[in-house]
């Protein structure tokens, strides 16, 4: 079984916003379906807010990974300071936050260059 | 919430070498059910980009799900720090997979969406001027200062769910509640108009007098009309009323919070305590 993350695409983190209906259900379902069908590696978390409140160590790992990261969640300002609140500030370069509260699933999928596998 | 020390089990849906590709609907069903139950899930796909790599500090337990035609492989973390377990999910639907994953969790604590709404203030330090208004305002000890006297959210569990009132007393619009419906409190960009609107020049430290709160707590029409007609020559009192009525009128102090307020004496005590904490922090900054 391969053990090296050898994906050429930037790392993708999807937030399900499961602890409250903050992100429109249709958009988050559609984005997840497109990610799921893309044949791409990705990571998904249940709720970044909840992880920040708990200072989940995975946030530190994501913030410090050094490569390009796409975070599919909500407003970039909220995501930036949620990581900071968990003592895992995101680097100034290399992180793109895609906002499911304002953008369509199609738009997000096209920015992520997702195609069906 | 789970204990801060606990890292919940991490799940990987594996479709790389040695595993079959899952039907699209099954994969999606498994992913949504696990996420909606509170699990973190990665998808490790085929075509040479499969990766089951526990990352440092990320988790203590990894559960790898897959359709393994030749049997589930034995996996070991090279660092020996992460326990890796496999689960064959051939021909199973999302609900069955969720049940099996739940069983593998073996009763370890787990966050439960719905049981707790992660509701707490998040400070935008690019905007914050460390004025301590939020610390003086909050009666529930949510705010504190760090060793450098910098404002911090210290007890986010104490925050009253759905109450974003402190965001409205911040003169810099620096306080966000990411799960709030409207901007800029939800993290949307701050407009110069917002700055004017949010600014409420009130004497925050004397804002939370027991008389006002007990009037608000009694939400009967009679109490409300008595309250609104009340006249006082005392300017601070008028300001306090204006602010609280505005916050309540804007829906920023939810009924549950008003209904569950402590006694007026306790409110006064907490308000004094918060004001003293803020004053001490401001004094320390000045020296
Ligand atoms: S970061 Fe945004 S999308 Fe994620 S849980 Fe919080 S509010 Fe929801
Ligand atoms: S009220 Fe706003 S600007 Fe003042 S300390 Fe709090 S967050 Fe910072």
Coordinates of C-alpha atoms and ligand atoms in Angstrom, one line a residue:
Chain A
X1 CA 0.0 0.0 0.0
X2 CA 1.5 3.4 -0.9
X3 CA 2.5 5.4 2.0
X4 CA 3.7 8.7 0.5
X5 CA 1.2 11.4 -0.2
X6 CA 2.1 11.8 -3.8
X7 CA -0.9 13.8 -5.0
X8 CA 0.1 16.7 -7.3
X9 CA -2.9 18.7 -6.4
X10 CA -2.9 21.1 -3.4
X11 CA -4.1 19.5 -0.1
X12 CA -7.8 19.9 0.2
X13 CA -9.7 20.2 3.5
X14 CA -13.5 20.2 3.5
X15 CA -15.5 21.4 6.5
X16 CA -18.9 19.8 6.9
X17 CA -20.2 22.4 9.3
X18 CA -22.1 19.6 11.0
X19 CA -22.7 21.2 14.3
X20 CA -25.1 23.9 13.0
X21 CA -26.8 24.7 9.7
X22 CA -24.6 27.6 8.9
X23 CA -23.5 26.6 5.4
X24 CA -26.4 26.0 3.0
X25 CA -27.1 22.3 3.0
X26 CA -27.4 22.1 -0.8
X27 CA -24.0 23.7 -1.4
X28 CA -22.1 21.6 1.1
X29 CA -23.7 18.4 -0.2
X30 CA -22.9 19.3 -3.7
X31 CA -19.3 20.2 -3.0
X32 CA -18.8 17.0 -1.1
X33 CA -20.3 15.0 -3.9
X34 CA -18.0 16.6 -6.4
X35 CA -15.0 16.0 -4.3
X36 CA -16.1 12.4 -3.7
X37 CA -16.6 11.8 -7.4
X38 CA -13.3 13.5 -8.4
X39 CA -11.0 10.6 -7.7
X40 CA -8.9 13.1 -5.7
X41 CA -7.4 12.6 -2.2
X42 CA -9.0 15.0 0.3
X43 CA -9.6 15.4 4.0
X44 CA -12.9 16.2 5.5
X45 CA -13.7 17.3 9.0
X46 CA -17.0 17.5 10.8
X47 CA -16.8 21.0 12.1
X48 CA -13.8 23.4 12.1
X49 CA -15.4 25.6 14.8
X50 CA -15.7 22.6 17.1
X51 CA -12.1 21.6 16.4
X52 CA -10.9 25.2 17.2
X53 CA -12.9 25.2 20.5
X54 CA -11.1 21.9 21.4
X55 CA -7.7 23.0 20.1
X56 CA -7.6 19.9 18.0
X57 CA -4.0 19.0 17.2
X58 CA -4.9 18.3 13.6
X59 CA -5.3 22.1 13.1
X60 CA -1.7 22.6 13.9
X61 CA -0.7 19.8 11.5
X62 CA -2.7 21.4 8.7
X63 CA -1.4 24.9 9.4
X64 CA 2.2 23.7 9.5
X65 CA 2.2 21.3 6.5
X66 CA 4.1 23.8 4.4
X67 CA 2.4 23.1 1.1
X68 CA -0.5 24.7 -0.7
X69 CA -3.8 24.1 1.1
X70 CA -7.4 24.7 0.0
X71 CA -9.8 25.0 2.9
X72 CA -13.5 24.6 1.8
X73 CA -15.5 26.1 4.6
X74 CA -17.0 29.6 5.1
X75 CA -15.7 33.2 5.4
X76 CA -11.9 33.4 5.1
X77 CA -11.7 35.8 8.0
X78 CA -13.6 33.4 10.3
X79 CA -11.4 30.5 9.2
X80 CA -8.2 32.4 9.6
X81 CA -9.0 33.4 13.2
X82 CA -10.5 30.1 14.2
X83 CA -7.1 28.5 13.4
X84 CA -5.4 31.3 15.4
X85 CA -7.7 30.8 18.3
X86 CA -6.6 27.2 18.4
X87 CA -2.9 28.3 18.6
X88 CA -2.4 27.0 15.1
X89 CA -2.2 30.2 12.9
X90 CA -2.4 29.6 9.2
X91 CA 0.6 30.7 7.1
X92 CA 0.2 34.0 5.2
X93 CA 1.0 32.3 1.9
X94 CA -0.2 29.1 0.4
X95 CA -3.7 28.9 2.0
X96 CA -6.9 29.5 0.1
X97 CA -10.2 29.5 1.8
X98 CA -13.2 28.8 -0.4
X99 CA -16.5 30.1 1.1
X100 CA -19.5 27.8 0.8
X101 CA -21.7 30.5 2.4
X102 CA -21.3 32.8 -0.6
X103 CA -20.2 30.7 -3.6
X104 CA -21.9 28.0 -5.6
X105 CA -20.7 24.4 -5.6
X106 CA -20.0 24.7 -9.3
X107 CA -17.8 27.7 -8.7
X108 CA -15.9 26.0 -5.9
X109 CA -15.4 22.8 -7.9
X110 CA -14.1 24.8 -10.8
X111 CA -11.6 26.6 -8.6
X112 CA -10.4 23.3 -7.2
X113 CA -10.2 21.9 -10.8
X114 CA -12.4 19.0 -9.9
X115 CA -13.5 16.7 -12.6
X116 CA -15.4 13.5 -12.2
X117 CA -13.2 10.4 -12.1
Chain B
X1 CA -17.2 18.5 24.2
X2 CA -14.6 15.8 24.5
X3 CA -11.6 16.3 26.6
X4 CA -8.9 18.6 25.1
X5 CA -6.4 15.8 25.3
X6 CA -8.4 13.3 23.3
X7 CA -8.0 13.1 19.6
X8 CA -11.0 11.3 18.1
X9 CA -10.5 8.4 15.9
X10 CA -9.6 9.3 12.3
X11 CA -11.2 7.4 9.4
X12 CA -9.8 6.8 5.9
X13 CA -11.9 5.7 3.0
X14 CA -9.2 3.8 1.1
X15 CA -9.5 3.1 -2.7
X16 CA -5.8 2.8 -3.6
X17 CA -3.7 -0.3 -4.4
X18 CA -5.1 -3.5 -3.0
X19 CA -8.6 -2.1 -2.7
X20 CA -11.5 -1.8 -5.2
X21 CA -13.0 1.5 -6.1
X22 CA -16.3 2.0 -4.3
X23 CA -19.5 2.8 -6.1
X24 CA -19.9 6.6 -6.2
X25 CA -23.2 6.6 -4.2
X26 CA -21.7 4.3 -1.5
X27 CA -18.6 6.5 -1.1
X28 CA -20.7 9.6 -0.8
X29 CA -23.2 8.0 1.6
X30 CA -20.3 6.7 3.9
X31 CA -18.6 10.1 3.9
X32 CA -21.7 12.1 4.8
X33 CA -22.8 9.7 7.5
X34 CA -19.4 9.7 9.2
X35 CA -19.0 13.5 8.9
X36 CA -22.5 14.2 10.2
X37 CA -21.8 11.9 13.1
X38 CA -18.7 13.9 14.0
X39 CA -15.8 11.9 12.5
X40 CA -12.9 13.3 10.5
X41 CA -12.6 11.3 7.3
X42 CA -10.0 11.3 4.5
X43 CA -10.4 9.8 1.2
X44 CA -7.4 8.1 -0.2
X45 CA -7.9 7.4 -3.9
X46 CA -6.3 5.3 -6.5
X47 CA -4.3 6.2 -9.6
X48 CA -1.0 6.5 -7.7
X49 CA -2.1 9.2 -5.3
X50 CA -3.4 6.9 -2.6
X51 CA -2.0 7.8 0.8
X52 CA -2.6 6.3 4.2
X53 CA -0.1 8.3 6.1
X54 CA -0.9 9.2 9.7
X55 CA 0.6 12.6 10.2
X56 CA 2.5 13.6 13.3
X57 CA 0.2 14.7 16.1
X58 CA -2.9 14.2 14.1
X59 CA -4.4 11.2 15.6
X60 CA -3.8 8.2 17.8
X61 CA -6.1 5.9 16.0
X62 CA -6.7 5.4 12.3
X63 CA -9.4 3.2 10.9
X64 CA -9.0 2.3 7.2
X65 CA -12.2 1.4 5.4
X66 CA -12.1 -0.3 2.0
X67 CA -13.3 -3.0 -0.3
X68 CA -10.3 -5.4 -0.1
X69 CA -10.9 -8.3 -2.6
X70 CA -7.8 -10.2 -1.2
X71 CA -8.5 -9.4 2.4
X72 CA -7.7 -6.4 4.5
X73 CA -4.0 -5.7 4.7
X74 CA -2.1 -5.6 8.0
X75 CA -0.9 -2.0 8.5
X76 CA 1.5 -0.6 10.9
X77 CA 2.6 2.9 11.5
X78 CA 6.4 3.2 11.1
X79 CA 6.7 5.5 14.1
X80 CA 4.7 3.1 16.2
X81 CA 2.6 6.0 17.6
X82 CA -0.6 5.4 15.7
X83 CA -2.7 2.4 16.0
X84 CA -4.0 1.4 12.5
X85 CA -7.0 -0.8 12.1
X86 CA -8.8 -2.0 8.9
X87 CA -12.4 -2.7 8.2
X88 CA -13.8 -4.4 5.0
X89 CA -16.9 -2.6 3.8
X90 CA -17.6 -4.6 0.6
X91 CA -21.3 -4.3 -0.4
X92 CA -22.2 -2.3 2.7
X93 CA -24.3 0.8 2.8
X94 CA -23.5 4.0 4.7
X95 CA -25.7 3.2 7.7
X96 CA -24.1 -0.2 8.1
X97 CA -20.6 1.2 7.8
X98 CA -21.4 3.9 10.4
X99 CA -22.6 1.2 12.8
X100 CA -19.4 -0.8 12.3
X101 CA -17.2 2.3 12.8
X102 CA -19.1 3.2 15.9
X103 CA -18.5 -0.3 17.3
X104 CA -14.7 0.1 16.6
X105 CA -14.7 3.3 18.5
X106 CA -15.2 1.1 21.6
X107 CA -16.9 3.7 23.6
X108 CA -14.2 6.3 23.4
X109 CA -15.6 9.8 23.9
X110 CA -16.8 11.5 20.8
X111 CA -18.3 14.8 19.9
X112 CA -21.9 14.7 19.0
X113 CA -23.2 17.2 16.4
X114 CA -26.4 18.5 17.8
X115 CA -25.5 18.0 21.5
X116 CA -23.3 21.1 21.5
X117 CA -23.2 24.0 19.2
X118 CA -19.7 25.4 19.0
X119 CA -20.7 29.0 19.8
X120 CA -18.0 31.3 21.1
X121 CA -16.4 34.6 20.1
X122 CA -13.4 34.6 17.7
X123 CA -11.2 37.7 17.8
X124 CA -9.8 39.2 14.6
X125 CA -6.5 40.5 15.9
X126 CA -6.0 42.5 12.7
X127 CA -8.8 44.7 14.0
X128 CA -8.6 44.4 17.8
X129 CA -7.1 47.4 19.7
X130 CA -7.1 45.7 23.0
X131 CA -9.6 48.2 24.5
X132 CA -11.1 45.6 26.9
X133 CA -14.7 46.6 26.2
X134 CA -15.6 42.9 25.6
X135 CA -14.0 41.8 28.8
X136 CA -15.9 44.5 30.8
X137 CA -19.2 43.6 29.1
X138 CA -19.3 39.8 29.4
X139 CA -20.8 38.5 32.6
X140 CA -19.8 35.0 32.0
X141 CA -16.1 35.1 32.2
X142 CA -15.5 34.2 28.6
X143 CA -12.7 36.8 28.1
X144 CA -9.4 37.2 29.9
X145 CA -5.9 38.4 29.1
X146 CA -2.7 36.6 28.4
X147 CA 0.7 37.2 30.1
X148 CA 1.2 40.3 27.8
X149 CA -2.2 41.7 28.8
X150 CA -3.6 40.9 25.4
X151 CA -7.3 40.1 25.2
X152 CA -8.1 36.4 24.7
X153 CA -11.1 34.2 24.6
X154 CA -10.3 31.9 27.6
X155 CA -13.5 30.1 28.5
X156 CA -15.4 29.5 25.3
X157 CA -17.6 26.9 27.0
X158 CA -19.1 29.7 29.2
X159 CA -20.5 31.6 26.2
X160 CA -24.3 31.7 25.9
X161 CA -25.3 29.9 22.7
X162 CA -26.7 32.2 20.1
X163 CA -25.8 35.3 22.0
X164 CA -23.5 37.5 20.0
X165 CA -24.1 40.6 22.1
X166 CA -20.4 41.2 22.9
X167 CA -19.7 41.5 19.2
X168 CA -21.9 44.6 19.1
X169 CA -20.0 46.3 21.9
X170 CA -16.7 45.9 20.2
X171 CA -15.9 49.3 18.7
X172 CA -13.7 47.8 16.1
X173 CA -16.0 45.0 14.9
X174 CA -13.3 42.6 15.8
X175 CA -15.5 39.9 17.4
X176 CA -16.9 37.2 15.1
X177 CA -19.3 34.3 15.8
X178 CA -18.7 32.1 12.7
X179 CA -22.0 30.4 13.1
X180 CA -24.0 33.6 13.2
X181 CA -26.4 34.3 10.3
X182 CA -25.4 37.8 9.3
X183 CA -22.3 39.8 8.5
X184 CA -19.9 41.1 9.6
X185 CA -20.4 39.0 12.8
X186 CA -20.2 35.8 10.8
X187 CA -16.7 36.7 9.4
X188 CA -17.9 38.5 6.3
X189 CA -15.8 41.6 5.4
X190 CA -16.2 44.7 7.5
X191 CA -17.7 47.7 5.7
X192 CA -16.9 51.3 7.0
X193 CA -20.7 51.5 7.5
X194 CA -20.5 48.6 9.9
X195 CA -18.0 50.5 12.0
X196 CA -20.4 53.4 12.5
X197 CA -23.4 51.1 13.1
X198 CA -21.6 48.9 15.6
X199 CA -20.2 51.8 17.6
X200 CA -22.2 52.3 20.7
X201 CA -20.8 54.9 22.9
X202 CA -22.1 53.7 26.2
X203 CA -20.6 53.3 29.5
X204 CA -20.1 49.6 29.2
X205 CA -18.8 49.0 32.7
X206 CA -22.1 50.3 34.2
X207 CA -24.2 48.7 31.5
X208 CA -25.4 45.7 33.3
X209 CA -27.2 47.0 36.3
X210 CA -29.6 44.6 37.9
X211 CA -32.7 46.8 37.5
X212 CA -32.5 46.9 33.8
X213 CA -31.8 43.2 33.5
X214 CA -34.6 42.2 35.8
X215 CA -37.0 44.4 33.8
X216 CA -35.8 42.7 30.6
X217 CA -36.1 39.3 32.2
X218 CA -39.8 40.0 32.8
X219 CA -40.8 40.1 29.2
X220 CA -44.5 40.8 29.8
X221 CA -45.9 43.6 27.7
X222 CA -46.7 45.5 30.9
X223 CA -43.1 45.4 32.0
X224 CA -41.9 46.4 28.6
X225 CA -44.1 49.4 28.4
X226 CA -43.2 50.5 31.9
X227 CA -39.6 50.1 31.0
X228 CA -39.9 52.1 27.8
X229 CA -41.7 55.0 29.5
X230 CA -39.4 55.1 32.4
X231 CA -37.6 58.5 32.6
X232 CA -34.5 59.1 34.5
X233 CA -32.4 62.2 34.8
X234 CA -29.4 59.9 35.2
X235 CA -27.5 59.9 31.9
X236 CA -25.7 56.7 32.5
X237 CA -28.9 54.9 33.2
X238 CA -30.4 56.2 30.0
X239 CA -27.4 55.0 28.0
X240 CA -27.6 51.6 29.6
X241 CA -31.2 51.3 28.7
X242 CA -30.6 52.5 25.1
X243 CA -27.9 49.9 24.6
X244 CA -29.8 47.0 26.1
X245 CA -33.0 47.8 24.2
X246 CA -31.0 48.1 21.1
X247 CA -29.3 44.7 21.6
X248 CA -32.6 43.1 22.6
X249 CA -34.4 44.8 19.7
X250 CA -31.8 43.6 17.2
X251 CA -32.3 40.1 18.5
X252 CA -28.8 40.1 19.9
X253 CA -29.7 39.0 23.4
X254 CA -31.8 35.8 23.0
X255 CA -34.8 35.2 25.2
X256 CA -33.2 32.1 26.8
X257 CA -30.3 34.2 28.0
X258 CA -32.5 36.9 29.4
X259 CA -34.7 34.3 31.1
X260 CA -31.8 32.5 32.7
X261 CA -29.9 35.4 34.1
X262 CA -28.7 35.2 37.6
X263 CA -30.1 37.5 40.3
X264 CA -29.6 41.2 40.0
X265 CA -27.1 41.1 42.9
X266 CA -25.1 38.4 41.2
X267 CA -25.2 40.3 37.9
X268 CA -23.8 43.4 39.7
X269 CA -21.1 41.3 41.4
X270 CA -20.0 39.8 38.0
X271 CA -20.1 43.1 36.3
X272 CA -17.9 44.7 39.0
X273 CA -15.5 41.7 38.7
X274 CA -15.3 42.0 34.9
X275 CA -14.8 45.7 35.1
X276 CA -12.0 45.3 37.6
X277 CA -10.3 42.7 35.4
X278 CA -10.5 45.0 32.4
X279 CA -9.2 47.9 34.5
X280 CA -6.3 45.9 35.8
X281 CA -5.3 44.9 32.2
X282 CA -5.6 48.4 30.9
X283 CA -3.5 49.7 33.9
X284 CA -0.9 47.1 33.2
X285 CA -0.7 48.1 29.5
X286 CA -0.3 51.7 30.5
X287 CA 2.8 50.9 32.6
Ligands
LIG1 S1 -15.5 27.0 10.0 FE1 -17.3 27.8 9.0 S2 -18.1 26.1 7.8 FE2 -16.7 25.2 9.3 S3 -17.9 24.7 11.1 FE3 -17.2 26.8 11.4 S4 -18.9 28.1 10.6 FE4 -19.2 26.0 9.8
LIG2 S1 -13.9 45.0 22.4 FE1 -13.0 44.5 20.4 S2 -11.2 45.8 20.1 FE2 -11.8 45.9 22.3 S3 -10.5 44.3 23.2 FE3 -12.5 43.3 22.7 S4 -12.1 42.4 20.7 FE4 -10.5 43.9 21.0

